[in-house]
Amino acid sequence: MSVPDTPSSAAALAGGAWGDAVIKFGNSFGAVAGFLAILLLVFFVAGRARGRLARPLAIAVFLGPAVLLLLVGLVVPLLRTVYLSLRNDDGTRFVGGENYGWAFTTESVQEVLVNTLLWLVIAPLAATGLGLVLALLVDRMRGQAVYKSLIFMPMAISLVGASIIFKFVYESRGPGQSQIGLLSQLAVALGWDDPPNWMLSQPLNTFLLMAVMVWVQTGFAMVVLSAAIKAIPDEVTEAARLDGAGGVRLFWYVTVPMIRTTVVVVLTTVMITTLKAFDIVRTMTGGNFGTQVLANEMYSQSFVQFNTGRGGALAVILFLAVLPLVAYNIVQLRKERGVR
Amino acid sequence: MTLNPTVSSRSSRRRLIAVPALLAALALTAACSNSSGGSGDGGGGGGQSLSGDCAKYQPYAGHSGTTVTMFASILSPESDNLEKSWAEFSRCTGIRISYEGSNDFESQLPVRVAGGNTPDFAIIPQPGLLAQMVKSGKVVKPPAGTVANQDRWSPVWKTYGSVNGTFYAAPMSANMKSLVWYSPKSFKAAGYEVPKTWADLMALSERIARAGAAKPWCGGIASGTATGWPATDWLEEVVLGTYGGEVYDQWVGHRVKFSDEKITTAMRTVADWMQNPAWVNGGYGDVKSIATTTFQDAGAPLLTGKCLMLQQASFYKAQWPKDTRIGPDGDIFAFHLPAVNPAIPSPVEGGGEFLTAFASRPEVQAVQNYLSSSEWASSRVRTATGWVSANQGVDKSLYTDPIDRLSADALTDPGATFRFDASDMMPAAVGSGQEWKSLTAWFAEGQSIQKTAADIDAAWPQ
């Protein structure tokens, strides 16, 4: 049987791909150029203004785009989400608080809320604590730049990439088969003949998923905390040493209080990342086996099961959970700025 | 280039404005000239008449230099075959088909449609998703040519491309799910025969398990965010093969609930088959390992003889390594899964992909007409194996691959009890939500049949 895969059709395909790339490049280039042109025009007009109009116009020109983007990108979607959360699955009928009632009374969603809470407490504490310890240890080592880069490296990997790496680590085979996952192989090497199927062992699997987040975020915590530790004036540590403080006491009574605000900022930043993290759960278990979290359930309700009402309600709950963290973060940053 | 709005002299300001504008104009001209120059060489100008090899595309001519976009879940290398199959059409008519594949298609399509970034075409594999898209009001009814082409498919397919009795999307491909993959070599070495009835199949499984060298069955239901779908297939096969098409249709429409005795009995049959600790899961572990084994990996132990059978669709052929000999005497082949109840004539559960249009521009309709024709179907079959059409206009001798041939015969057999994948037709909250979730829990956590059925029923939209 002849296959009509002539060189000419292959060439046409390749040409198509090139043409496509050129068009896409041209389009994005044109878009950027057009945007710059409009920006220049606006600046030009604003720059021409004189007299009483000058100041308000300048404010409008510089603040306008930011406010507009904030409205389009945050405020309007937020209002729309709240609106959708009060309506039925395809947004055609008002149902009041039904979706919120569903969220708090359904067994599977309660499990999701508990899991999210666990993530929120454990993952940031572990990442920040580990980061702090590493910052202290690595700061004293020779060639610290190398170690720091290595520890910081996972930060450069996307959460999906990190999840795929850990998926291989947690891979499991039944007894009698050769283990291909690192964790199972380690368990076997340590004399555990029949290690469990890690991803299926509740509640262990939730903590194993958190390990991915900790692995990625520890480097970030370490780098920021290490900078804060280095910023502690030498006189302070010197004085404390003269007073007889050393080791653990120096750490608890001098170092930690001096970097307290930084610790809080790191902790809340990781918390917010954790609340939003659905990629890990989505990649590793798809939310099955009792590992579901709020962000992933929201995505699943809205975009897999097409229930925008329930998805919206979960999004609002998530938003309300993040809000105090963000507010606290801002207050802390303000305080810190006040001190300096 | 630095942009400084506080430059003082007026002339330099003017120059700065002119440069981006000129660049934008240049970029646009470049983009336009390329799109027409790159693909219009075979056709010629406006009211073109095609000759030679291209003559057969005359009905689709007259839209040279246009581009239609297509979005689907088919990824390379599968999509390369698709593009090759319409390369000649594109070259002759000058209509470029810009194809984009995503493995996140099912969730991305609604986002793109709702967001105004709608493709001209989407290849939708689930009637449920098609109904969802029709509901959004963006799907365009097909032109007369496409409707006429549809008559080459058996009437039941037209209903699967329709929503509330209105025909929207023509099927492009069909696949047969009612297959059991096995190793003819291993079967021959051990003296096993391909079973003809469900009772034979169960007896054979028992015999293989007793022999002890291998588990009879392999299985895997993990599939990223779609984890659980192979388990829905097992249940569907058993429901269709036990009760026939009528009960199956009622079940799809929730007139027969999951907690109905008929369906729980079917679940019991599935449990005796794929949750039997002595029968599964060859090469991977216990029954629970089915939940964490991806469907792609599930069949690999067939090649090493750790298990002897795997129930999977015809498209599973793509998962075997390149050098695997597939055929009645080869390393791997497949047989038609027998009916649980011998009174049901040749039950075939299948799937398919439907070409859905979101635009009615003339070039879009030309592509729609072409891709629904038996000429295109034949062209795709000729391009590469692994593609089956239930279009009666395709010459069966074009299928060079025994699995494709087997599937095509079953799919076009007028005596078969053909039904579309049930979970693909149920509402998304069930078909791609709770049923996946609950059947996964059924395998992974040993959850009871009663609770599994009740949970799925509870998720059914009111």
PDB file of N, CA, C and O in Angstrom, chain A residues 1 3 5 9 13 16 19-20 23 26 29 33 36 40 43-44 48 90 173-174 177 197 199-200 202 282 288-289 297 299 303-306, chain B residues 3 5 10 13 16 20 27 34-35 96 104 107 110-111 129 132 135 225 227 283-285 288 291-292 306 383 428-429 432-433 440 444-445:
ATOM      1  N   MET A   1       0.858  -1.214   0.000  1.00  0.00           N
ATOM      2  CA  MET A   1       0.000   0.000   0.000  1.00  0.00           C
ATOM      3  C   MET A   1       0.877   1.242   0.000  1.00  0.00           C
ATOM      4  O   MET A   1       1.787   1.381   0.810  1.00  0.00           O
ATOM      5  N   VAL A   3       1.872   5.056   0.618  1.00  0.00           N
ATOM      6  CA  VAL A   3       1.500   6.113   1.554  1.00  0.00           C
ATOM      7  C   VAL A   3       1.739   7.450   0.881  1.00  0.00           C
ATOM      8  O   VAL A   3       2.834   7.708   0.401  1.00  0.00           O
ATOM      9  N   ASP A   5       2.651  10.161   1.557  1.00  0.00           N
ATOM     10  CA  ASP A   5       3.434  11.127   2.316  1.00  0.00           C
ATOM     11  C   ASP A   5       4.579  11.607   1.443  1.00  0.00           C
ATOM     12  O   ASP A   5       5.723  11.233   1.626  1.00  0.00           O
ATOM     13  N   SER A   9       4.380  17.337   0.632  1.00  0.00           N
ATOM     14  CA  SER A   9       3.427  17.597   1.711  1.00  0.00           C
ATOM     15  C   SER A   9       4.162  17.827   3.020  1.00  0.00           C
ATOM     16  O   SER A   9       3.758  18.631   3.842  1.00  0.00           O
ATOM     17  N   LEU A  13       4.090  21.164   5.310  1.00  0.00           N
ATOM     18  CA  LEU A  13       3.883  21.158   6.759  1.00  0.00           C
ATOM     19  C   LEU A  13       4.911  22.041   7.441  1.00  0.00           C
ATOM     20  O   LEU A  13       4.588  22.880   8.261  1.00  0.00           O
ATOM     21  N   GLY A  16       4.309  25.536   6.788  1.00  0.00           N
ATOM     22  CA  GLY A  16       3.186  25.986   7.604  1.00  0.00           C
ATOM     23  C   GLY A  16       3.634  26.348   8.998  1.00  0.00           C
ATOM     24  O   GLY A  16       3.255  27.374   9.539  1.00  0.00           O
ATOM     25  N   GLY A  19       5.601  29.554   8.808  1.00  0.00           N
ATOM     26  CA  GLY A  19       4.706  30.674   8.570  1.00  0.00           C
ATOM     27  C   GLY A  19       3.959  31.037   9.839  1.00  0.00           C
ATOM     28  O   GLY A  19       3.820  32.211  10.196  1.00  0.00           O
ATOM     29  N   ASP A  20       3.534  29.976  10.561  1.00  0.00           N
ATOM     30  CA  ASP A  20       2.822  30.156  11.818  1.00  0.00           C
ATOM     31  C   ASP A  20       3.664  30.948  12.805  1.00  0.00           C
ATOM     32  O   ASP A  20       3.204  31.910  13.417  1.00  0.00           O
ATOM     33  N   ILE A  23       4.033  34.532  11.792  1.00  0.00           N
ATOM     34  CA  ILE A  23       2.805  35.290  12.048  1.00  0.00           C
ATOM     35  C   ILE A  23       2.681  35.604  13.528  1.00  0.00           C
ATOM     36  O   ILE A  23       2.418  36.742  13.926  1.00  0.00           O
ATOM     37  N   GLY A  26       5.198  38.156  14.427  1.00  0.00           N
ATOM     38  CA  GLY A  26       4.773  39.442  13.885  1.00  0.00           C
ATOM     39  C   GLY A  26       3.638  40.044  14.693  1.00  0.00           C
ATOM     40  O   GLY A  26       3.652  41.232  15.020  1.00  0.00           O
ATOM     41  N   PHE A  29       4.901  41.214  18.069  1.00  0.00           N
ATOM     42  CA  PHE A  29       5.727  42.402  17.866  1.00  0.00           C
ATOM     43  C   PHE A  29       4.859  43.615  17.566  1.00  0.00           C
ATOM     44  O   PHE A  29       5.020  44.680  18.146  1.00  0.00           O
ATOM     45  N   ALA A  33       4.513  46.977  19.790  1.00  0.00           N
ATOM     46  CA  ALA A  33       4.803  48.273  19.163  1.00  0.00           C
ATOM     47  C   ALA A  33       3.594  49.202  19.259  1.00  0.00           C
ATOM     48  O   ALA A  33       3.722  50.379  19.607  1.00  0.00           O
ATOM     49  N   LEU A  36       3.239  50.493  22.789  1.00  0.00           N
ATOM     50  CA  LEU A  36       4.203  51.551  23.071  1.00  0.00           C
ATOM     51  C   LEU A  36       3.791  52.855  22.404  1.00  0.00           C
ATOM     52  O   LEU A  36       3.918  53.923  22.994  1.00  0.00           O
ATOM     53  N   LEU A  40       3.162  56.300  24.323  1.00  0.00           N
ATOM     54  CA  LEU A  40       3.892  57.519  23.978  1.00  0.00           C
ATOM     55  C   LEU A  40       2.939  58.671  23.709  1.00  0.00           C
ATOM     56  O   LEU A  40       3.153  59.792  24.152  1.00  0.00           O
ATOM     57  N   PHE A  43       1.587  59.931  26.979  1.00  0.00           N
ATOM     58  CA  PHE A  43       2.604  60.704  27.696  1.00  0.00           C
ATOM     59  C   PHE A  43       2.809  62.054  27.030  1.00  0.00           C
ATOM     60  O   PHE A  43       2.967  63.077  27.691  1.00  0.00           O
ATOM     61  N   PHE A  44       2.799  62.032  25.721  1.00  0.00           N
ATOM     62  CA  PHE A  44       3.003  63.261  24.961  1.00  0.00           C
ATOM     63  C   PHE A  44       1.912  64.274  25.271  1.00  0.00           C
ATOM     64  O   PHE A  44       2.190  65.423  25.600  1.00  0.00           O
ATOM     65  N   ARG A  48       2.162  67.892  27.462  1.00  0.00           N
ATOM     66  CA  ARG A  48       1.840  69.193  26.863  1.00  0.00           C
ATOM     67  C   ARG A  48       0.978  70.047  27.781  1.00  0.00           C
ATOM     68  O   ARG A  48       0.917  71.249  27.622  1.00  0.00           O
ATOM     69  N   ASP A  90     -24.956  26.737  36.105  1.00  0.00           N
ATOM     70  CA  ASP A  90     -24.521  27.485  34.922  1.00  0.00           C
ATOM     71  C   ASP A  90     -24.890  28.961  35.005  1.00  0.00           C
ATOM     72  O   ASP A  90     -24.954  29.647  33.992  1.00  0.00           O
ATOM     73  N   ARG A 173       5.736  -0.497  43.771  1.00  0.00           N
ATOM     74  CA  ARG A 173       5.417  -1.780  43.149  1.00  0.00           C
ATOM     75  C   ARG A 173       5.092  -2.789  44.237  1.00  0.00           C
ATOM     76  O   ARG A 173       5.591  -2.662  45.358  1.00  0.00           O
ATOM     77  N   GLY A 174       4.298  -3.779  43.896  1.00  0.00           N
ATOM     78  CA  GLY A 174       3.927  -4.797  44.882  1.00  0.00           C
ATOM     79  C   GLY A 174       5.102  -5.677  45.245  1.00  0.00           C
ATOM     80  O   GLY A 174       6.140  -5.647  44.574  1.00  0.00           O
ATOM     81  N   GLN A 177       7.944  -7.610  42.954  1.00  0.00           N
ATOM     82  CA  GLN A 177       8.364  -6.825  41.784  1.00  0.00           C
ATOM     83  C   GLN A 177       9.549  -5.985  42.210  1.00  0.00           C
ATOM     84  O   GLN A 177       9.702  -5.679  43.383  1.00  0.00           O
ATOM     85  N   ASN A 197       1.949   1.375  49.231  1.00  0.00           N
ATOM     86  CA  ASN A 197       1.780   2.202  48.047  1.00  0.00           C
ATOM     87  C   ASN A 197       1.605   3.632  48.562  1.00  0.00           C
ATOM     88  O   ASN A 197       0.535   4.019  49.013  1.00  0.00           O
ATOM     89  N   MET A 199       1.257   6.714  47.609  1.00  0.00           N
ATOM     90  CA  MET A 199       0.211   7.661  47.218  1.00  0.00           C
ATOM     91  C   MET A 199      -1.178   7.243  47.695  1.00  0.00           C
ATOM     92  O   MET A 199      -2.104   8.030  47.697  1.00  0.00           O
ATOM     93  N   LEU A 200      -1.304   5.975  48.111  1.00  0.00           N
ATOM     94  CA  LEU A 200      -2.618   5.499  48.562  1.00  0.00           C
ATOM     95  C   LEU A 200      -2.758   5.506  50.073  1.00  0.00           C
ATOM     96  O   LEU A 200      -3.842   5.306  50.605  1.00  0.00           O
ATOM     97  N   GLN A 202      -3.395   6.905  53.313  1.00  0.00           N
ATOM     98  CA  GLN A 202      -3.915   8.099  53.980  1.00  0.00           C
ATOM     99  C   GLN A 202      -3.596   8.008  55.462  1.00  0.00           C
ATOM    100  O   GLN A 202      -3.662   6.930  56.028  1.00  0.00           O
ATOM    101  N   ARG A 282      -2.893  18.367  41.794  1.00  0.00           N
ATOM    102  CA  ARG A 282      -3.443  18.050  40.486  1.00  0.00           C
ATOM    103  C   ARG A 282      -2.519  17.093  39.748  1.00  0.00           C
ATOM    104  O   ARG A 282      -2.968  16.133  39.117  1.00  0.00           O
ATOM    105  N   ASN A 288      -7.423  12.659  44.178  1.00  0.00           N
ATOM    106  CA  ASN A 288      -7.982  11.391  44.656  1.00  0.00           C
ATOM    107  C   ASN A 288      -7.296  10.941  45.940  1.00  0.00           C
ATOM    108  O   ASN A 288      -6.356  11.571  46.406  1.00  0.00           O
ATOM    109  N   PHE A 289      -7.756   9.861  46.480  1.00  0.00           N
ATOM    110  CA  PHE A 289      -7.174   9.210  47.662  1.00  0.00           C
ATOM    111  C   PHE A 289      -7.125  10.142  48.867  1.00  0.00           C
ATOM    112  O   PHE A 289      -6.202  10.095  49.670  1.00  0.00           O
ATOM    113  N   GLU A 297     -10.074  21.641  44.092  1.00  0.00           N
ATOM    114  CA  GLU A 297     -11.498  21.339  44.060  1.00  0.00           C
ATOM    115  C   GLU A 297     -12.251  22.459  43.331  1.00  0.00           C
ATOM    116  O   GLU A 297     -13.164  22.204  42.544  1.00  0.00           O
ATOM    117  N   TYR A 299     -11.049  24.372  40.970  1.00  0.00           N
ATOM    118  CA  TYR A 299     -10.776  24.205  39.544  1.00  0.00           C
ATOM    119  C   TYR A 299     -11.631  23.081  38.972  1.00  0.00           C
ATOM    120  O   TYR A 299     -12.248  23.222  37.915  1.00  0.00           O
ATOM    121  N   PHE A 303     -14.145  23.956  36.066  1.00  0.00           N
ATOM    122  CA  PHE A 303     -13.658  23.725  34.708  1.00  0.00           C
ATOM    123  C   PHE A 303     -13.709  22.274  34.265  1.00  0.00           C
ATOM    124  O   PHE A 303     -13.467  21.978  33.114  1.00  0.00           O
ATOM    125  N   VAL A 304     -13.957  21.328  35.169  1.00  0.00           N
ATOM    126  CA  VAL A 304     -14.108  19.945  34.753  1.00  0.00           C
ATOM    127  C   VAL A 304     -15.578  19.553  34.824  1.00  0.00           C
ATOM    128  O   VAL A 304     -16.122  18.927  33.931  1.00  0.00           O
ATOM    129  N   GLN A 305     -16.229  19.966  35.912  1.00  0.00           N
ATOM    130  CA  GLN A 305     -17.637  19.608  36.069  1.00  0.00           C
ATOM    131  C   GLN A 305     -18.571  20.749  35.676  1.00  0.00           C
ATOM    132  O   GLN A 305     -19.781  20.615  35.748  1.00  0.00           O
ATOM    133  N   PHE A 306     -18.000  21.882  35.290  1.00  0.00           N
ATOM    134  CA  PHE A 306     -18.767  23.024  34.784  1.00  0.00           C
ATOM    135  C   PHE A 306     -19.839  23.501  35.755  1.00  0.00           C
ATOM    136  O   PHE A 306     -20.951  23.833  35.361  1.00  0.00           O
TER     137      PHE A 306
ATOM    138  N   LEU B   3      12.566  54.661  25.719  1.00  0.00           N
ATOM    139  CA  LEU B   3      11.430  55.556  25.518  1.00  0.00           C
ATOM    140  C   LEU B   3      11.380  56.538  26.669  1.00  0.00           C
ATOM    141  O   LEU B   3      11.149  56.152  27.799  1.00  0.00           O
ATOM    142  N   PRO B   5       9.561  59.891  27.844  1.00  0.00           N
ATOM    143  CA  PRO B   5       8.498  60.870  27.526  1.00  0.00           C
ATOM    144  C   PRO B   5       8.897  62.294  27.862  1.00  0.00           C
ATOM    145  O   PRO B   5       8.168  63.211  27.527  1.00  0.00           O
ATOM    146  N   ARG B  10      10.732  68.911  20.314  1.00  0.00           N
ATOM    147  CA  ARG B  10       9.482  68.376  19.786  1.00  0.00           C
ATOM    148  C   ARG B  10       9.724  67.405  18.632  1.00  0.00           C
ATOM    149  O   ARG B  10       9.059  66.411  18.484  1.00  0.00           O
ATOM    150  N   ARG B  13      10.517  63.928  19.692  1.00  0.00           N
ATOM    151  CA  ARG B  13       9.319  63.249  20.174  1.00  0.00           C
ATOM    152  C   ARG B  13       8.555  62.632  19.011  1.00  0.00           C
ATOM    153  O   ARG B  13       8.134  61.510  19.043  1.00  0.00           O
ATOM    154  N   LEU B  16      10.085  59.558  17.718  1.00  0.00           N
ATOM    155  CA  LEU B  16       9.873  58.409  18.603  1.00  0.00           C
ATOM    156  C   LEU B  16       8.501  57.773  18.399  1.00  0.00           C
ATOM    157  O   LEU B  16       8.332  56.576  18.496  1.00  0.00           O
ATOM    158  N   PRO B  20       7.703  53.232  16.332  1.00  0.00           N
ATOM    159  CA  PRO B  20       6.871  52.042  16.623  1.00  0.00           C
ATOM    160  C   PRO B  20       5.739  51.868  15.638  1.00  0.00           C
ATOM    161  O   PRO B  20       5.417  50.745  15.245  1.00  0.00           O
ATOM    162  N   ALA B  27       5.404  44.902  10.522  1.00  0.00           N
ATOM    163  CA  ALA B  27       5.120  43.574  11.062  1.00  0.00           C
ATOM    164  C   ALA B  27       3.817  43.027  10.487  1.00  0.00           C
ATOM    165  O   ALA B  27       3.728  41.864  10.118  1.00  0.00           O
ATOM    166  N   ASN B  34       2.978  36.637   4.382  1.00  0.00           N
ATOM    167  CA  ASN B  34       3.426  35.273   4.588  1.00  0.00           C
ATOM    168  C   ASN B  34       2.275  34.278   4.571  1.00  0.00           C
ATOM    169  O   ASN B  34       2.371  33.215   3.983  1.00  0.00           O
ATOM    170  N   SER B  35       1.168  34.660   5.180  1.00  0.00           N
ATOM    171  CA  SER B  35       0.085  33.690   5.296  1.00  0.00           C
ATOM    172  C   SER B  35      -0.496  33.348   3.929  1.00  0.00           C
ATOM    173  O   SER B  35      -0.888  32.219   3.686  1.00  0.00           O
ATOM    174  N   ARG B  96      -5.413  27.223   4.840  1.00  0.00           N
ATOM    175  CA  ARG B  96      -4.475  26.689   5.804  1.00  0.00           C
ATOM    176  C   ARG B  96      -5.240  26.292   7.067  1.00  0.00           C
ATOM    177  O   ARG B  96      -6.108  27.027   7.548  1.00  0.00           O
ATOM    178  N   ASP B 104      -4.855  19.266  27.813  1.00  0.00           N
ATOM    179  CA  ASP B 104      -5.772  19.808  28.798  1.00  0.00           C
ATOM    180  C   ASP B 104      -7.011  20.343  28.086  1.00  0.00           C
ATOM    181  O   ASP B 104      -7.669  21.253  28.555  1.00  0.00           O
ATOM    182  N   SER B 107     -10.692  20.935  29.670  1.00  0.00           N
ATOM    183  CA  SER B 107     -10.932  22.067  30.560  1.00  0.00           C
ATOM    184  C   SER B 107     -10.584  23.393  29.895  1.00  0.00           C
ATOM    185  O   SER B 107     -11.116  24.430  30.268  1.00  0.00           O
ATOM    186  N   PRO B 110     -13.761  25.092  27.254  1.00  0.00           N
ATOM    187  CA  PRO B 110     -14.783  25.981  27.813  1.00  0.00           C
ATOM    188  C   PRO B 110     -14.211  27.326  28.251  1.00  0.00           C
ATOM    189  O   PRO B 110     -14.863  28.363  28.090  1.00  0.00           O
ATOM    190  N   VAL B 111     -12.976  27.318  28.772  1.00  0.00           N
ATOM    191  CA  VAL B 111     -12.352  28.570  29.191  1.00  0.00           C
ATOM    192  C   VAL B 111     -12.144  29.473  27.980  1.00  0.00           C
ATOM    193  O   VAL B 111     -12.444  30.667  28.014  1.00  0.00           O
ATOM    194  N   LEU B 129     -19.631  17.179  26.515  1.00  0.00           N
ATOM    195  CA  LEU B 129     -18.940  18.457  26.332  1.00  0.00           C
ATOM    196  C   LEU B 129     -19.538  19.217  25.150  1.00  0.00           C
ATOM    197  O   LEU B 129     -19.680  20.441  25.186  1.00  0.00           O
ATOM    198  N   GLN B 132     -22.544  20.903  26.307  1.00  0.00           N
ATOM    199  CA  GLN B 132     -22.121  22.046  27.118  1.00  0.00           C
ATOM    200  C   GLN B 132     -21.777  23.242  26.224  1.00  0.00           C
ATOM    201  O   GLN B 132     -22.167  24.373  26.491  1.00  0.00           O
ATOM    202  N   LYS B 135     -24.807  24.755  24.603  1.00  0.00           N
ATOM    203  CA  LYS B 135     -25.485  25.571  25.600  1.00  0.00           C
ATOM    204  C   LYS B 135     -24.890  26.972  25.663  1.00  0.00           C
ATOM    205  O   LYS B 135     -25.589  27.943  25.953  1.00  0.00           O
ATOM    206  N   THR B 225      -5.740  14.205  35.606  1.00  0.00           N
ATOM    207  CA  THR B 225      -6.980  14.735  36.153  1.00  0.00           C
ATOM    208  C   THR B 225      -8.185  13.891  35.749  1.00  0.00           C
ATOM    209  O   THR B 225      -9.252  14.046  36.314  1.00  0.00           O
ATOM    210  N   THR B 227      -8.278  10.636  36.023  1.00  0.00           N
ATOM    211  CA  THR B 227      -8.134   9.343  36.680  1.00  0.00           C
ATOM    212  C   THR B 227      -9.500   8.731  36.970  1.00  0.00           C
ATOM    213  O   THR B 227     -10.382   9.396  37.506  1.00  0.00           O
ATOM    214  N   GLY B 283       2.208  -7.659  37.534  1.00  0.00           N
ATOM    215  CA  GLY B 283       3.358  -6.799  37.306  1.00  0.00           C
ATOM    216  C   GLY B 283       3.399  -5.548  38.161  1.00  0.00           C
ATOM    217  O   GLY B 283       4.403  -4.850  38.189  1.00  0.00           O
ATOM    218  N   TYR B 284       2.309  -5.212  38.877  1.00  0.00           N
ATOM    219  CA  TYR B 284       2.300  -3.952  39.613  1.00  0.00           C
ATOM    220  C   TYR B 284       2.046  -4.109  41.106  1.00  0.00           C
ATOM    221  O   TYR B 284       2.538  -3.323  41.896  1.00  0.00           O
ATOM    222  N   GLY B 285       1.251  -5.096  41.499  1.00  0.00           N
ATOM    223  CA  GLY B 285       0.968  -5.219  42.919  1.00  0.00           C
ATOM    224  C   GLY B 285      -0.422  -5.751  43.151  1.00  0.00           C
ATOM    225  O   GLY B 285      -0.909  -6.606  42.414  1.00  0.00           O
ATOM    226  N   LYS B 288      -5.353  -2.596  44.674  1.00  0.00           N
ATOM    227  CA  LYS B 288      -5.290  -1.140  44.822  1.00  0.00           C
ATOM    228  C   LYS B 288      -4.316  -0.497  43.846  1.00  0.00           C
ATOM    229  O   LYS B 288      -4.471   0.664  43.479  1.00  0.00           O
ATOM    230  N   ALA B 291      -5.334   1.646  40.909  1.00  0.00           N
ATOM    231  CA  ALA B 291      -5.675   3.063  41.036  1.00  0.00           C
ATOM    232  C   ALA B 291      -4.484   3.974  40.784  1.00  0.00           C
ATOM    233  O   ALA B 291      -4.653   5.127  40.388  1.00  0.00           O
ATOM    234  N   THR B 292      -3.254   3.484  41.035  1.00  0.00           N
ATOM    235  CA  THR B 292      -2.094   4.357  40.848  1.00  0.00           C
ATOM    236  C   THR B 292      -1.311   4.019  39.591  1.00  0.00           C
ATOM    237  O   THR B 292      -0.333   4.679  39.279  1.00  0.00           O
ATOM    238  N   LYS B 306       3.870 -11.093  32.634  1.00  0.00           N
ATOM    239  CA  LYS B 306       3.426 -11.034  34.034  1.00  0.00           C
ATOM    240  C   LYS B 306       1.915 -11.026  34.151  1.00  0.00           C
ATOM    241  O   LYS B 306       1.346 -11.304  35.192  1.00  0.00           O
ATOM    242  N   THR B 383      -3.125   7.488   5.474  1.00  0.00           N
ATOM    243  CA  THR B 383      -1.937   8.180   5.977  1.00  0.00           C
ATOM    244  C   THR B 383      -1.159   7.335   6.975  1.00  0.00           C
ATOM    245  O   THR B 383       0.051   7.199   6.877  1.00  0.00           O
ATOM    246  N   ALA B 428     -21.494  16.477  33.034  1.00  0.00           N
ATOM    247  CA  ALA B 428     -20.084  16.539  33.440  1.00  0.00           C
ATOM    248  C   ALA B 428     -19.900  16.306  34.937  1.00  0.00           C
ATOM    249  O   ALA B 428     -18.916  15.706  35.361  1.00  0.00           O
ATOM    250  N   ALA B 429     -20.869  16.776  35.747  1.00  0.00           N
ATOM    251  CA  ALA B 429     -20.739  16.619  37.199  1.00  0.00           C
ATOM    252  C   ALA B 429     -20.645  15.146  37.568  1.00  0.00           C
ATOM    253  O   ALA B 429     -20.038  14.779  38.566  1.00  0.00           O
ATOM    254  N   SER B 432     -17.595  13.266  34.282  1.00  0.00           N
ATOM    255  CA  SER B 432     -16.177  13.571  34.441  1.00  0.00           C
ATOM    256  C   SER B 432     -15.911  14.125  35.835  1.00  0.00           C
ATOM    257  O   SER B 432     -14.914  14.771  36.078  1.00  0.00           O
ATOM    258  N   GLY B 433     -16.840  13.874  36.739  1.00  0.00           N
ATOM    259  CA  GLY B 433     -16.652  14.310  38.118  1.00  0.00           C
ATOM    260  C   GLY B 433     -16.785  13.146  39.070  1.00  0.00           C
ATOM    261  O   GLY B 433     -15.880  12.346  39.245  1.00  0.00           O
ATOM    262  N   THR B 440     -12.709   5.513  41.360  1.00  0.00           N
ATOM    263  CA  THR B 440     -11.316   5.473  41.810  1.00  0.00           C
ATOM    264  C   THR B 440     -11.253   5.074  43.282  1.00  0.00           C
ATOM    265  O   THR B 440     -10.434   4.246  43.673  1.00  0.00           O
ATOM    266  N   ALA B 444      -9.317   2.147  44.948  1.00  0.00           N
ATOM    267  CA  ALA B 444      -8.173   2.519  45.783  1.00  0.00           C
ATOM    268  C   ALA B 444      -8.413   2.256  47.260  1.00  0.00           C
ATOM    269  O   ALA B 444      -7.501   1.923  47.992  1.00  0.00           O
ATOM    270  N   GLU B 445      -9.643   2.452  47.699  1.00  0.00           N
ATOM    271  CA  GLU B 445      -9.907   2.382  49.135  1.00  0.00           C
ATOM    272  C   GLU B 445     -10.834   1.238  49.489  1.00  0.00           C
ATOM    273  O   GLU B 445     -11.241   1.098  50.648  1.00  0.00           O
TER     274      GLU B 445
END
